[in-house]
Structure formats: structure tokens, C-alpha cells
Amino acid sequence: MNVRDSEVICGLLQKAGYSISLDDKEADVIIFNTCSVRKHAEDRVWSLIGALKKSKNLRDSSRSGTIPIIGLVGCMAQNYKEKAFERDADVDFVVGPADIDKIPVIIKGLCVQQTKTRGQSPCGDCPRFFERKIWETEGVNRPEEIYHTGFYQDQHHAYVVISEGCSNFCSYCVVPYVRGSLRHRKHKDILTEIQEAINHGITKVTLLGQNINAYQDNQVNFTKLLYQVNALAGLKEFDFFTSHPKDAGVDSFKAIRDLEKLVKRLHLPLQSGSDRILKLMNRGYTVKEYLALIDSYRKIIKGGLLTTDIIVGFPTETDKEFMETCALVKQARFNAAYIFKYSSRPGTEAAKMVDGLKPNELEKRHKKILDLQRGISKELRSR
Ligand code: 5AD
Ligand code: SF4
């Protein structure tokens, strides 16, 4: 999702006359497009901003004594809002995920303001601007145009957002708070965007949504959309992320089986192998239901790949419940699993739960289940 958002931002800036540089020594504006899903991702951004400011190279460049305009964009921006300026005074603008269309205007605003106060030309040699901080975090809907700038990072593959936000409120997850409630793009707009990508020479597409199976635009549900995408001439291959076990079903499995361009793979986050923890997580399914679902997937798509996400150390998870997750990993035999240590996210329901697990115990559990899954993945690969 963030890779696509970064492309959108690049496309908007390019359209506004800016050029994209991946060299922070050369850039007049540096934008951090951020993730809040775990604390670790946020910590990395703060330390990258710190490192950027300290960077001798930046200060010793031909624009001596200057550092660029710094923008904090995406989920962290939404999380911190104007508090981001307190956390790091060198951040100049803060823009949430639903406001990214405003970035070019904000940058221009910062430059113009600077021209007035310092008599310097905008977008020439932009030294740091201290006088004004701008934040935009009130947006709800993204304008459709942002998805049609024609900027692609990869010339063969494109990410296409089909729905934004999420209304599931899994108790550990910050996404509904920072990306807002679930909104569906119009299926015609999605198909137009894919057609534009095909016209650009792209042959592979990944459809994106936090809870992709819940997609609905009038009469067009997710499965119907898959059929429509498959029918686009010039497209060679496509896949999608992420399915939710409470919404994924036989219809979409049959589509995976029957549509020749659709990759035979399903990413179906499990999160935990304990019914009590699943309930606390507000996931909306039981272990039995999850197992029945993957059984049906495997019966319908012989040899189809199956991957998952797992969280270890959710508050109050006992050793026994952790072992239940390990048992399920053994039973399900995922081709791959992304295994995360639980990270408490402020504002979520789980953040209110008491977490007595010691950090070394969390490490132990994480390592144990990683090793277990690595063995399974390796065995399946070698077959
Ligand atoms: N702590 C750890 N992992 C998390 N995920 C989401 N929120 C958290 C959290 N607070 C994981 C889930 C999700 C994946 C994208 O990130 O496993 O499926
Ligand atoms: Fe977060 Fe749950 Fe929505 Fe996934 S489905 S984005 S884990 S709230």
C-alpha cells in the first residue's frame, strides 16, 4: 500500500513540475512515507530523520548550512498529527494518507512563504524554512485523479488500490485509525487505471486492499472484479492482497482456479492458533473455521500456494496458547509466514490490555515459531 502511495506522491509532484531524486544530498525536499503498524517502523523513521539532520554531507554540500524541507507523510503523520513537530522540530510538514493530493501545494506554500520572509526564490536553492509548519490530517476521501498520474516505479508491474482503509478493528491494529474506514473505489476507475498501466507497457498487476474480499461497488463484488480484470487484453498476470478469513470464500477460490491470469496463491493471515486469543484480537473466526477454509482452498486449487501472517506475544497469550499456534503452523503447512512480535499501538483496544510477557520470553517464542516455519517452507520448496 505504501509503495503505491509513494508512487502516487512522486506522480503528483512530477506533474507539478518537480523532479524526483533518490539522492538525499541533492534533494530540496525529502519525504518520509511512513508505516505505523508496528512501533519498530516508527522508530526507524525518527532515527532516519535524525541521521539526515546530522549528515555532514547535507550540511557540507554546495548549499552549505542548509538542510532540505522534511515531510512526514502517511500513517505516522496521521498518528502524530501536529505532535510530530514537537517530536522533531525539523519536520516541516505532516500529511496523512487521505491528504496526499495536497503535498504539491503544501511544498509550494512553504517555498512561497520563504520567499516572502527571506527574499529567496522558490524552488531554487531552498534552504530550511523555520517560520511555518503545515499539517493536513483531516481528509476522508482521496480524489480519484491521484491514481492516474502515469508514474510507475516498476515498468513491468503495477500496484492497484481497489479499496482504502479498513473497518475491521482487529484489537491490535492501528490501520482503521490511521487509514480510516473501508472505502471502495469504483470498479470502472480501477479497470481504467489497469488499462492505463497496460498502455504504459505493464503486464503484471497486484490488486490491493486491507480486507480485499469485502470489495463491493454496486453490483460488482470482489470475485466479479477478478473476472473483469482477467478479461483485460494485454494483461498477463495478476494477484491480490490481503484476504481476511472471515470474508474469503469459495467464490474467490474458484476464481483463482478458473482465471488463467490469476496467480495460484492465497495470503490468508491467521494471526493466532488459539481461539481465546483470536477472540481477544476481534478476528471474527475460530481455528476450526480457519482450517476448514484452507482445506476448501486446497481442494479447489490443487497445488495452490498458501501464506500467512502470525503475531506472537499478544497480551495475555500463555505458553500453552503459543504452542497451539505452533501446532496449527505444523498442521497448516504454509508455504511462507510473516511472523511478527506483538507491538502495542496507542489507541487500539489491545493497548489497554495488561501484557505481562517478558521481552526475552517474547524473543524465545518468536525464534521458536520462526525456526519451525523456516523448516516447513524449506521442505515445501525442495519438493
Ligand atoms: N503488532 C504486531 N504485528 C501487527 N500486525 C498488525 N498490527 C500489529 C501489531 N500491533 C501484523 C498482522 C498483519 C500484518 C500486516 O501486520 O499480522 O496481518
Ligand atoms: Fe488491521 Fe484487521 Fe484491518 Fe488487517 S483486517 S488492516 S489487521 S484491522
PDB file of C-alpha atoms in Angstrom, residues 160 162-163 207-216 222 239-244:
ATOM      1  CA  VAL A 160      -3.567  -1.008  -7.924  1.00  0.00           C
ATOM      2  CA  ILE A 162      -9.101  -1.263  -5.014  1.00  0.00           C
ATOM      3  CA  SER A 163     -10.227  -0.302  -1.531  1.00  0.00           C
ATOM      4  CA  LEU A 207      -4.678  -5.538  -6.537  1.00  0.00           C
ATOM      5  CA  LEU A 208      -4.507  -4.059  -3.034  1.00  0.00           C
ATOM      6  CA  GLY A 209      -6.944  -3.725  -0.157  1.00  0.00           C
ATOM      7  CA  GLN A 210      -6.624  -4.226   3.614  1.00  0.00           C
ATOM      8  CA  ASN A 211      -9.611  -6.546   3.503  1.00  0.00           C
ATOM      9  CA  ILE A 212      -9.812  -7.204  -0.192  1.00  0.00           C
ATOM     10  CA  ASN A 213     -12.628  -9.786  -0.173  1.00  0.00           C
ATOM     11  CA  ALA A 214     -15.032  -7.193   1.239  1.00  0.00           C
ATOM     12  CA  TYR A 215     -14.790  -5.183  -2.007  1.00  0.00           C
ATOM     13  CA  GLN A 216     -18.182  -4.032  -3.302  1.00  0.00           C
ATOM     14  CA  PHE A 222     -14.582  -8.856  -5.392  1.00  0.00           C
ATOM     15  CA  ASP A 239      -2.613 -11.292  -7.910  1.00  0.00           C
ATOM     16  CA  PHE A 240      -4.098  -9.631  -4.824  1.00  0.00           C
ATOM     17  CA  PHE A 241      -3.525  -8.844  -1.136  1.00  0.00           C
ATOM     18  CA  THR A 242      -4.876  -9.256   1.551  1.00  0.00           C
ATOM     19  CA  SER A 243      -7.680 -11.733   2.207  1.00  0.00           C
ATOM     20  CA  HIS A 244      -9.436 -11.874   5.550  1.00  0.00           C
TER      21      HIS A 244
END
